XYZ file of C-alpha atoms in Angstrom:
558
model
C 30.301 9.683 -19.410
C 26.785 9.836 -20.863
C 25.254 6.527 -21.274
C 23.874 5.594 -25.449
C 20.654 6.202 -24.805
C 21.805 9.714 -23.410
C 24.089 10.271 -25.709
C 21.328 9.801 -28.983
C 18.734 11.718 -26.958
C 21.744 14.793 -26.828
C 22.594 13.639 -30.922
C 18.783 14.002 -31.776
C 18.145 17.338 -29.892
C 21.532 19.100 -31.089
C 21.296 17.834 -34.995
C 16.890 18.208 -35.177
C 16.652 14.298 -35.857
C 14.892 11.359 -34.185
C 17.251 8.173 -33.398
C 15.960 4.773 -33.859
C 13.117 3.626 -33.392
C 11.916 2.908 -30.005
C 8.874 4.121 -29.501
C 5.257 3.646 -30.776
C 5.501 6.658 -33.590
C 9.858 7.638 -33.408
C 10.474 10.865 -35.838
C 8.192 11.551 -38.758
C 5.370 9.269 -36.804
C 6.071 10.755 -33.650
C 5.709 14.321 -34.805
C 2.066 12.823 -36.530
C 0.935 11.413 -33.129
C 1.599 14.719 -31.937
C -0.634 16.545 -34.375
C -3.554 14.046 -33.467
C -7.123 16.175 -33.180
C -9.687 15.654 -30.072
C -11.448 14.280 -32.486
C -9.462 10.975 -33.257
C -10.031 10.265 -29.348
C -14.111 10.905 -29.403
C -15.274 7.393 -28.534
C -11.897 6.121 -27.762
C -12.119 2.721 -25.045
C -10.885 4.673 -21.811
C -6.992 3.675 -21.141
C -5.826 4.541 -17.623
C -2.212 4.326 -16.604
C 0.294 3.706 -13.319
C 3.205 5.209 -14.080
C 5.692 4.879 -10.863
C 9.350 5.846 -10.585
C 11.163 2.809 -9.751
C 12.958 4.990 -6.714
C 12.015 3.040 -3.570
C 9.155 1.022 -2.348
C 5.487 1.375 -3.224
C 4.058 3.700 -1.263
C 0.534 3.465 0.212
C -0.653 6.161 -1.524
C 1.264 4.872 -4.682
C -0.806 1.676 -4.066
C -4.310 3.402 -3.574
C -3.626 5.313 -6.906
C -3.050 1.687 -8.950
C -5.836 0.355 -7.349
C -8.490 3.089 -8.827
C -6.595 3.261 -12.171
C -7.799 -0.329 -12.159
C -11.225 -0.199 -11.082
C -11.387 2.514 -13.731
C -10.576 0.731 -16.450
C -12.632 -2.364 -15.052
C -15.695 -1.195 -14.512
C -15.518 1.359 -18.055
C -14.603 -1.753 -19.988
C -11.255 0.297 -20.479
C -8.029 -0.896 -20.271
C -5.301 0.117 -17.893
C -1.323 0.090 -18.525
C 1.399 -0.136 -16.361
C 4.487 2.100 -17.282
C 7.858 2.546 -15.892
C 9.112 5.959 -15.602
C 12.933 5.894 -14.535
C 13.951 9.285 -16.006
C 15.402 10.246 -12.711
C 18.785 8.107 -13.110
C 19.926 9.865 -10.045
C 17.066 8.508 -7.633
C 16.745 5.264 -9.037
C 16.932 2.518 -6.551
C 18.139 -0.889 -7.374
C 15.391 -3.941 -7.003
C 12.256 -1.576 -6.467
C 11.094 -2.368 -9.670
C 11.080 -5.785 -9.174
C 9.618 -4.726 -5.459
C 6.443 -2.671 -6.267
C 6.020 -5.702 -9.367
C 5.741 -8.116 -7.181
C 3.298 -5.662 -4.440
C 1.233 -5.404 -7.374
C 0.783 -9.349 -8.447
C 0.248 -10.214 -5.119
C -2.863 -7.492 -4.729
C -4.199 -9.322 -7.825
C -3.812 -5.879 -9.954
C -2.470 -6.926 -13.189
C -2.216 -4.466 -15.929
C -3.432 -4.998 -19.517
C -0.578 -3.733 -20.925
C 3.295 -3.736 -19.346
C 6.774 -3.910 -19.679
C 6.243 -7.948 -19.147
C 3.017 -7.598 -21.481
C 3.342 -5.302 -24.043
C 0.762 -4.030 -26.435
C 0.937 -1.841 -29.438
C 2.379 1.398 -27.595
C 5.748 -0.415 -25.651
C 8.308 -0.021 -24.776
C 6.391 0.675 -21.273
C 9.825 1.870 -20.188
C 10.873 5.563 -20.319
C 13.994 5.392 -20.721
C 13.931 2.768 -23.894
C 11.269 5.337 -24.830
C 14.389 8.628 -25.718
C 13.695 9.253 -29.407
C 9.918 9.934 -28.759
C 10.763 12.632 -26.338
C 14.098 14.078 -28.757
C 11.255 14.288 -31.692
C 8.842 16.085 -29.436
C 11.628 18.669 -28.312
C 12.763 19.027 -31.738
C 9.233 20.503 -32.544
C 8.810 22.453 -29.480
C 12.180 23.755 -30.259
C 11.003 24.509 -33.973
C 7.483 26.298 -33.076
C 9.158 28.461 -30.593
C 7.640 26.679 -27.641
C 11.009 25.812 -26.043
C 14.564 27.227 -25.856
C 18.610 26.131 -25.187
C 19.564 27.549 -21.972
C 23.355 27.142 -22.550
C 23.634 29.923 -18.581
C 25.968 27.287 -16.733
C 24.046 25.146 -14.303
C 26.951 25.838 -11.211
C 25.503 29.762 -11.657
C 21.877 28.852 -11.384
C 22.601 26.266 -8.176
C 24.812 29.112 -6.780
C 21.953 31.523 -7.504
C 19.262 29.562 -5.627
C 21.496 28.570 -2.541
C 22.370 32.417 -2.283
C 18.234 32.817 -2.448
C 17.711 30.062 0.312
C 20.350 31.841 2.736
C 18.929 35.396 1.878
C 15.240 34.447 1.294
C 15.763 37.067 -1.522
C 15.308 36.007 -5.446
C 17.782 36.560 -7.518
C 16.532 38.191 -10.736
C 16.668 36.149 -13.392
C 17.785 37.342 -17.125
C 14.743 37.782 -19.845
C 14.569 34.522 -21.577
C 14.651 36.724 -24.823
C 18.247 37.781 -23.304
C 19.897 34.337 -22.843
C 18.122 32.490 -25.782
C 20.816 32.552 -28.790
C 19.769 32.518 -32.838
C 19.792 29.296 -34.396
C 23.222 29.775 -35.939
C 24.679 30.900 -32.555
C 23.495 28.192 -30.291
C 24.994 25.349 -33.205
C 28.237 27.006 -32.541
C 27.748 26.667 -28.671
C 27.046 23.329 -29.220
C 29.900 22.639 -31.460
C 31.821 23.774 -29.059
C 30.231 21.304 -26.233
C 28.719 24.009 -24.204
C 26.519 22.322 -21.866
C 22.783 23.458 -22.080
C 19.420 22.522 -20.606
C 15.996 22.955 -22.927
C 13.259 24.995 -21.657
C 9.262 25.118 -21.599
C 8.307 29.013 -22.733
C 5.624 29.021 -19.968
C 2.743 30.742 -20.883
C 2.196 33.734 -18.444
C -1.606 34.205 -17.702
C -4.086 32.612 -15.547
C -5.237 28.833 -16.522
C -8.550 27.386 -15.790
C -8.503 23.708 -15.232
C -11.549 20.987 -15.012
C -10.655 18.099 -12.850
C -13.167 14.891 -12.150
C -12.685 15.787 -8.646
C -11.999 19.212 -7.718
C -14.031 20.515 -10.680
C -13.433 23.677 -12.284
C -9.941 26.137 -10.430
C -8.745 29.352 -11.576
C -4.459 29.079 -11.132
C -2.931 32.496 -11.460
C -0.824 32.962 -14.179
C 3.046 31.639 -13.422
C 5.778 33.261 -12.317
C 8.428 30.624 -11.778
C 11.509 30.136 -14.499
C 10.614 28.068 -17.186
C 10.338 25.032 -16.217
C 13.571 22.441 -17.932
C 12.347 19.965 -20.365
C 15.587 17.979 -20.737
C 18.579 18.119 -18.884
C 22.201 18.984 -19.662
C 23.044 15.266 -19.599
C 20.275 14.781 -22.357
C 17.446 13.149 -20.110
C 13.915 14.388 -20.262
C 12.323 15.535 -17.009
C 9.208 14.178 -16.099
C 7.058 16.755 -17.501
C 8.075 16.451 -21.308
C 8.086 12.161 -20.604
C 4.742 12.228 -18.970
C 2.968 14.517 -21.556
C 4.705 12.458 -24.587
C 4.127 9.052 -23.664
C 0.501 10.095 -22.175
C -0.602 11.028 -25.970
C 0.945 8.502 -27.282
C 0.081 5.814 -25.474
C -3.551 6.662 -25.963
C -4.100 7.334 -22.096
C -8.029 8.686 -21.955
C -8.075 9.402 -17.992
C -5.357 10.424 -15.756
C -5.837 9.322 -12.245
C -2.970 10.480 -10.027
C -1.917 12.233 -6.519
C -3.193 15.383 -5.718
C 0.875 16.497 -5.197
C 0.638 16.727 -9.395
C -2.360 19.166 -8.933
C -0.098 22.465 -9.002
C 1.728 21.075 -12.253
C -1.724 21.138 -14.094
C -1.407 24.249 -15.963
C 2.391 23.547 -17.089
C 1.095 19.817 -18.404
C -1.822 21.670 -20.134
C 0.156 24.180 -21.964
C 2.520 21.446 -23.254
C -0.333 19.619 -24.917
C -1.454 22.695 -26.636
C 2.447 23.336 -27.634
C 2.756 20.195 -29.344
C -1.081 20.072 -30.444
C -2.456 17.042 -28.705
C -5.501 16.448 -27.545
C -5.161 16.648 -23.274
C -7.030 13.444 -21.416
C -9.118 14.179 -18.667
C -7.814 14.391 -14.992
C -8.779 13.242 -11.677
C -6.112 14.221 -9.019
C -6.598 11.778 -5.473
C -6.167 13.598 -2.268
C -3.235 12.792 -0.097
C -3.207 10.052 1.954
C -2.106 11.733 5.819
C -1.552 10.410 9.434
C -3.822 10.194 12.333
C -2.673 13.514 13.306
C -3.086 15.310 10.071
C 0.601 15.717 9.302
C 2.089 14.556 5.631
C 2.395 10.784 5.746
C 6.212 10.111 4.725
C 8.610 7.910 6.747
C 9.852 10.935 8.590
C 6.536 10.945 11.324
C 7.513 7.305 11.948
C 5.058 3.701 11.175
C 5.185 2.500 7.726
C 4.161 4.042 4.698
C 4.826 1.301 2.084
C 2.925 -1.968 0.765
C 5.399 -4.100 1.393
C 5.637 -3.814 4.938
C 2.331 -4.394 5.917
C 2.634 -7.207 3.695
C 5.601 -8.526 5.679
C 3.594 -7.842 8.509
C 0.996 -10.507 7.725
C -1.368 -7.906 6.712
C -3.736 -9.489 3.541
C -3.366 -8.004 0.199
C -7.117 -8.070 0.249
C -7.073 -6.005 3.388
C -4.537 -3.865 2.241
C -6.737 -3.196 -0.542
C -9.663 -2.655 1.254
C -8.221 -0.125 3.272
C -6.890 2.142 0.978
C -9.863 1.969 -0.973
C -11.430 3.246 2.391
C -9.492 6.615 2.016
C -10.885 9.047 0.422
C -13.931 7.583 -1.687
C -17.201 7.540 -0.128
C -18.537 3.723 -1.012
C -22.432 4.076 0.459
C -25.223 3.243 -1.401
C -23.300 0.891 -3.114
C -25.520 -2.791 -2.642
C -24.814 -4.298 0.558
C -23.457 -1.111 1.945
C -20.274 -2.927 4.029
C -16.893 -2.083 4.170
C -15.358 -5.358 3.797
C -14.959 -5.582 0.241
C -13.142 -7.907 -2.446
C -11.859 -6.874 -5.351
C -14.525 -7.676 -7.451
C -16.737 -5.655 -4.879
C -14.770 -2.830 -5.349
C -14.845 -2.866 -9.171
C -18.456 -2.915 -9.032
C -18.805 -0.078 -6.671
C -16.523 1.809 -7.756
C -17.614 5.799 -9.077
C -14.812 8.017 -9.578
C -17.739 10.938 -8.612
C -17.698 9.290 -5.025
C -13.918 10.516 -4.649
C -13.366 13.203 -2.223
C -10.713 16.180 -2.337
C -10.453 15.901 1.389
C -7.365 14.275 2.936
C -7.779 10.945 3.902
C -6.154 9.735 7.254
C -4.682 6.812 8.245
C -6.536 5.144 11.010
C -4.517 1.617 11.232
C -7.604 0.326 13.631
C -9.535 0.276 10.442
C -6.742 -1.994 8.950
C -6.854 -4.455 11.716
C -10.290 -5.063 11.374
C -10.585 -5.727 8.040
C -7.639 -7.661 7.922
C -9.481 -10.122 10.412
C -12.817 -9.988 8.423
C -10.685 -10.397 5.241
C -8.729 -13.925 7.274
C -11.967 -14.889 8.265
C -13.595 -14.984 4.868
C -10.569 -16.729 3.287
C -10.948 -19.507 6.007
C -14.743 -20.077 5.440
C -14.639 -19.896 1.470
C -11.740 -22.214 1.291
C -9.968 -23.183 -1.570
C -6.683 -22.250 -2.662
C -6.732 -18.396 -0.709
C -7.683 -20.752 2.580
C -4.581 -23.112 1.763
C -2.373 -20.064 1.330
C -3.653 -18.490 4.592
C -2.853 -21.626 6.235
C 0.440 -22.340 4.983
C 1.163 -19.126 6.189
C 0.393 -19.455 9.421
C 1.626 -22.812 9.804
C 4.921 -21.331 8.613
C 4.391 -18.434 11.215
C 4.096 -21.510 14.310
C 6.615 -23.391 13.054
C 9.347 -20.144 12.882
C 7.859 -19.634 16.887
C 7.982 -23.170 18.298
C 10.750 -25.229 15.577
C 10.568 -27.943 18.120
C 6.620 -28.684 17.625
C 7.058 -28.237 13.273
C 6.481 -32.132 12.858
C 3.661 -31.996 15.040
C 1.987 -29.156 12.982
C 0.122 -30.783 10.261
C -2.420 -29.378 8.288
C -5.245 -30.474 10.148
C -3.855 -29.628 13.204
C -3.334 -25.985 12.040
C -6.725 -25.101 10.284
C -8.044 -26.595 14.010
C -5.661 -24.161 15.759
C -6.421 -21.276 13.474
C -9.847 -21.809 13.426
C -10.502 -21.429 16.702
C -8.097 -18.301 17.476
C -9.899 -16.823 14.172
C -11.459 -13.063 15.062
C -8.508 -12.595 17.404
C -4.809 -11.982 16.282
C -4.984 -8.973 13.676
C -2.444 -10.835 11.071
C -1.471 -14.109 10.424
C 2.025 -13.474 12.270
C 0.153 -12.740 15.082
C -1.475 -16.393 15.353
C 1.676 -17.445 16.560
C 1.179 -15.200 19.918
C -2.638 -16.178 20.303
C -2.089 -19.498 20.033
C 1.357 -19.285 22.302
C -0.934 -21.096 25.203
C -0.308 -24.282 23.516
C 2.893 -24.702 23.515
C 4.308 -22.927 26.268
C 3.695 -23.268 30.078
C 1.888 -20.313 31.640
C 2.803 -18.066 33.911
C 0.690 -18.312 37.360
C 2.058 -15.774 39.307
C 1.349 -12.606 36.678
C -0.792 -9.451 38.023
C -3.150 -10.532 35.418
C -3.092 -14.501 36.609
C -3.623 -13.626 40.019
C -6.727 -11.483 39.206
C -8.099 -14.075 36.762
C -7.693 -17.240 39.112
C -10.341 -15.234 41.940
C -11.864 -16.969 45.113
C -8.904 -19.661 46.514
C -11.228 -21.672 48.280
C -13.426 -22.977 44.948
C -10.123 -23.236 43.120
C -9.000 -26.385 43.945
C -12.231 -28.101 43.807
C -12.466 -26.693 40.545
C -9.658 -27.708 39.119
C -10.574 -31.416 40.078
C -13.771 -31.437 38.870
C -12.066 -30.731 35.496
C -9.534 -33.244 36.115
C -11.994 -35.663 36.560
C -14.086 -34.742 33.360
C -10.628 -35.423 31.312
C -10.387 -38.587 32.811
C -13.490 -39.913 32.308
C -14.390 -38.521 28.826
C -14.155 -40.774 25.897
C -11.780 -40.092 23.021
C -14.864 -38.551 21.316
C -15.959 -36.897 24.023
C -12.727 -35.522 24.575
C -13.225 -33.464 21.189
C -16.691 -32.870 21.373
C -16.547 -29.135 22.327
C -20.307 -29.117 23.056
C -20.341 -32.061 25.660
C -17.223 -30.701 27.305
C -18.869 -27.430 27.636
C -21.820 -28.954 28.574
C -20.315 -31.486 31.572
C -18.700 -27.945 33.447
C -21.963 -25.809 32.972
C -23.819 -28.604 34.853
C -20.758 -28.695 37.667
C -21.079 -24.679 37.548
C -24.927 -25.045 38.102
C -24.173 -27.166 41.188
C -21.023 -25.213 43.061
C -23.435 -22.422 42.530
C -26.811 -24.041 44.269
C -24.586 -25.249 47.069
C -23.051 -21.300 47.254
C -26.277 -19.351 47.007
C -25.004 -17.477 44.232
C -26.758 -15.334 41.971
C -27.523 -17.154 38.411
C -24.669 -16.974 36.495
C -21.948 -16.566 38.841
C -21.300 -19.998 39.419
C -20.267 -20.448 35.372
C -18.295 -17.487 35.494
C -16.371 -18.453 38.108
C -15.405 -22.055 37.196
C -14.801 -21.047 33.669
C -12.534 -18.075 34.913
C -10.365 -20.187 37.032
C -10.432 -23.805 34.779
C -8.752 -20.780 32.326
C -6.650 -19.532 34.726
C -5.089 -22.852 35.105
C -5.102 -23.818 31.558
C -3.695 -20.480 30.033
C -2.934 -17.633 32.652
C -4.628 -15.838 30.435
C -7.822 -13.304 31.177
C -8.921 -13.638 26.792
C -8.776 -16.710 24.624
C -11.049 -19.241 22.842
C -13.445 -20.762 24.986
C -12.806 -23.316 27.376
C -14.183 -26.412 25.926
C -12.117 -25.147 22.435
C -9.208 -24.441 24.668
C -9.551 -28.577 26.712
C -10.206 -29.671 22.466
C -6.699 -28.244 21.457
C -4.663 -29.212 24.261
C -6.020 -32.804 24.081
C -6.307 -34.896 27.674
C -2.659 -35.520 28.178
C -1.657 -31.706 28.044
C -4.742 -30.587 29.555
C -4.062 -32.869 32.908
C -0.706 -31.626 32.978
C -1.642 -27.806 32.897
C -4.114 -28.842 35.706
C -1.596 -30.887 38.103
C 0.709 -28.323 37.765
C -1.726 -25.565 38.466
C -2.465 -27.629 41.419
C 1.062 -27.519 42.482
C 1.777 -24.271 41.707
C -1.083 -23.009 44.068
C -0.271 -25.470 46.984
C 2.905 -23.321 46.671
C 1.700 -20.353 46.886
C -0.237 -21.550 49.673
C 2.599 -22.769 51.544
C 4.782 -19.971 51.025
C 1.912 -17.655 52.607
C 1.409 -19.401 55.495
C 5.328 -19.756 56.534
C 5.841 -17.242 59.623
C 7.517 -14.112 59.131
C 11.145 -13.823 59.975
C-alpha cells in the first residue's frame, strides 16, 4: 500500500496538479521558480549544500564532502544548508539520521539552514518536499521532456538479468513506440496500469565545466532514459536533486566525484525545466593504502563514527580528511595540524585535486596526538572534555582505582603519557604501568634490565633516594632526576665507562624494575606518579623477583 505522500505524488502526476503545499514554491510557484533566468542568480550570496541519504553511517568521504561545503560557504560569506534526501524508502536505515546528525555537531559543522533550523526554502526533507517534484514532472511531462513508460517493470528486470547472464543487450523498443497519446495513457491509468516517468535524454555529446576537472567532452548517451519517478510514485534522485537544487537557491555544488558521470543527465534537466544550473566542483574519491575503492568490503573502517568511538578527535578527524585531496601549502604557517578556523581560512577550492586521495591512517595518528596535545595546553572546556574522557577510559580499565582517579590526578597522568597513546582510549594502555604489576620475566624485560651485577646496587640506590626524599622532593621531577644522574655519574667513574653509559644504564634498569617496560615517560615522571609507597614496592619486589631468578639459575641440573 502506497504511503500519502506517495499516493498525492501518483494523484498529482496522473491528474497534471500540484498537492499541498510543502515546498518553498508548490504548483503555480513551483512551475515560476522553475522558469527563473541566470540572471536572477548574478550576485546571488553563494549557498552550498550536504545533501546525504539517511541509509547508513557517515562515510569518510561523506564527511570530507560536508566539511568543504562548509569552508565554502565560510570563507565566501555564503551560507551552507543541510538537506535530507530519503527518496530511496527501500535503503533507508533506521537511526542514521540521527547518527550522521550527531557526527556532524560533534565536528563543530553546523549548517545555516536544516531540518532542525529551517530557513525560507524548508522543508529540508525530500520526502515532505513531493508536490515540488509532481509540479516539475507535470511540466516536463507537458514540454515533451519526459514520458509514461506504462512496459511492466517484471519485463525490464527480466530483460536485464537475461543481459547479465548473456552479456548481450537486449534491444530496447523506440521510446516513440512505447510512449502512448495523452488520451491513451489516461485510460491506462484509469485502469491502474502501473508506469514509471522518463527523462527524454538528449543524444549528443555534452561539454561540462567543473571547478576541478575543468572543461570534459562526454560522448553523447546511449543508456535508456533514465526514470524520473517510480511506479510507486517516488522521485529518483535525479529529478529531487535538480528540483530542490534550484529551488533552494544552491549557487555551488560540491560533491563526490562518483556523481561526475551523471553531469550531463543533471545538465539537460535544468535546461528541460529552464533553470539556471549552479556551478560544480566534483571531490575525488577517497581510496585505501593500496589504491583499491575504500568501502567496508577491503576491511578497516570507513565511517565517522567509528573513529570517533575509537577515541579519535573530531578535530583530528577533520584534519585528516581535509588532508585528502586539497593541497594546503602556502597557506600562512604552512603546517598540517589545523583547526577549524585554520581550515576556513585556508581553504581554496582551486587547491583541490582530481587525483585520488589515499588513506594513510599513520597520518591520522599523528594528528590526533598533536590535536590531544593542543587541547591539553589551551585548556578550557575542550581540555575538560579530553579529560573526562580519559578519566572515563581509566576508570572502564581499572573500576577498582575510579575513586582514586580525581581530576588532578588524571590531567597529572595524562600529561605526562601526552605524545604517546594515539587516542584517548589508548591512555588507558600507556598508563597500564600504574596500576598493574609488571611482568619481569618478558623477552623484552629481560633485554631492558641488562648487566646483573649493577642491578641490584641500582635498585638500592633508588630505594634509598625514595626514602630519604622529602614529600616535596618526592614530586619534584627535576631533583629526582637530578639525585640518579649524580649516582649514574659515580657507578660510571668507579666502572671506567664511556660518558654516558653510566646514565643509560641506571635509568634502563631503575625502568626495568619500575615498569618492565623498554618506552614510557621518564623516570623521575614515572617515581612522581607512582608516589614513594608504590615506587618501594615495585623496587622490593623487583629485588625479589631477581634473587629468584638468581636462585633458580644456580640450582644444579637434574
Amino acid at each position: 500500500m502506497l504511503t500519502f505522500g506517495a499516493a498525492l505524488a501518483r494523484r498529482c502526476l496522473r491528474q497534471g496538479v500540484a498537492g499541498p503545499s510543502t515546498g518553498r514554491c508548490p504548483g503555480a510557484s513551483a512551475r515560476r521558480c522553475m522558469h527563473d533566468s541566470a540572471d536572477a542568480r548574478a550576485g546571488q550570496t553563494p549557498r552550498v549544500r550536504f545533501a546525504p541519504s539517511p541509509t547508513g553511517a557517515l562515510h569518510l568521504g561523506g564527511l570530507r564532502t560536508a566539511l568543504f561545503n562548509y569552508l565554502f560557504a565560510r570563507q565566501s560569506g555564503g551560507r551552507w544548508l543541510l538537506r535530507i534526501e530519503d527518496t530511496d524508502r527501500s535503503r533507508l536505515v533506521e537511526g542514521s539520521q540521527e547518527s550522521l546528525l550527531r557526527v556532524l555537531a560533534l565536528c563543530g559543522l553546523t549548517p545555516d539552514e536544516s531540518p532542525s533550523a529551517p530557513g525560507d526554502c524548508g522543508p529540508y526533507v525530500q520526502s515532505e518536499r513531493l508536490s515540488l517534484y509532481a509540479a516539475a514532472c507535470e511540466q516536463l511531462i507537458r514540454d515533451g521532456h519526459a514520458y509514461r513508460d506504462f512496459q511492466p517493470e517484471a519485463a525490464t528486470l527480466a530483460e536485464k538479468e537475461a543481459e547479465r547472464k548473456t552479456k548481450k543487450k537486449t534491444p530496447r523498443p523506440n521510446r516513440d513506440a512505447i510512449v502512448p497519446d495523452e488520451e491513451e495513457a489516461q485510460r491506462l491509468i484509469a485502469e491502474g496500469r502501473p508506469f514509471v516517468v522518463r527523462f527524454r535524454v538528449p543524444r549528443k555529446p555534452t561539454t561540462i565545466q567543473d571547478m576541478v576537472y575543468g572543461s570534459i567532452t562526454m560522448p553523447k548517451s546511449h543508456a535508456d532514459d533514465p526514470v524520473l519517478v517510480k511506479s510507486d510514485g517516488w522521485p529518483t534522485y535525479h529529478l529531487a536533486n535538480v528540483v530542490d537544487d534550484h529551488a533552494m537557491r544552491i549557487t555551488h555544488v560540491l560533491r563526490g566525484e562518483e556523481w561526475l558521470p551523471s553531469l550531463p543527465l543533471h545538465l539537460a534537466l535544468y535546461e528541460a525545466l529552464r533553470c539556471p544550473p549552479p556551478a560544480f566542483a566534483h571531490l575525488p574519491l577517497l581510496m585505501n593504502k593500496d589504491g583499491s575503492k575504500l568501502s567496508k568490503r577491503s576491511g578497516g573502517h570507513v565511517n565517522a563514527q567509528d573513529y570517533l568511538a575509537e577515541g579519535y578527535e573530531p578535530e583530528a578527524l577533520l584534519n585528516f580528511v581535509a588532508l585528502m585531496g586539497c593541497n594546503w601549502h602556502g597557506r600562512e604557517g604552512d603546517n598540517e595540524v589545523m583547526s577549524l578556523s585554520e581550515m576556513v581560512d585556508g581553504f581554496s577550492i582551486a587547491n583541490v585535486s582530481h587525483a585520488r586521495a589515499k588513506l594513510h591512517l599513520d597520518k591520522l595518528r599523528f594528528l590526533n596526538r598533536q590535536h590531544m596535545a593542543r587541547k591539553l595546553e589551551r585548556g578550557g572546556e575542550a581540555a575538560a572534555e579530553l579529560l573526562s574522557r580519559a578519566r572515563q577510559a581509566l576508570a572502564g580499565r581499572w573500576p577498582e582505582a575510579k575513586e582514586l582517579m580525581t581530576q588532578s590526578r588524571v590531567e597529572q597522568i595524562v600529561r605526562a603519557v601526552m605524545g604517546r597513546p594515539d587516542t584517548v582510549n589508548e591512555i588507558a594502555d600507556t598508563a597500564s604501568f600504574l596500576f598493574e604489576a609488571p611482568d619481569w620475566s618478558t623477552s623484552e624485560a629481560a633485554k631492558l634490565r641488562g648487566d646483573p651485577e649493577t642491578y641490584t646496587p641500582v635498585l638500592h640506590t633508588a630505594l634509598d633516594l625514595v626514602e630519604v626524599a622529602s614529600e616535596a622532593q618526592a614530586r619534584d621531577e627535576l631533583w629526582l632526576t637530578t639525585a640518579l644522574e649524580d649516582f649514574a655519574l659515580r657507578l660510571e667513574a668507579a666502572n671506567g665507562w664511556q660518558a654516558g653509559q653510566g646514565k643509560q644504564r641506571v635509568m634502563r634498569q631503575i625502568r626495568h624494575a619500575l615498569t618492565a617496560r623498554s618506552r614510557g615517560p621518564s623516570i623521575g615522571t614515572v617515581l612522581v606518579l607512582m608516589g614513594p609507597a608504590l615506587a618501594r614496592e615495585r623496587l622490593h619486589a623487583a629485588l625479589d623477583h631477581f634473587a629468584s631468578e638468581a636462585s633458580t639459575a644456580a640450582l644444579p641440573e637434574q
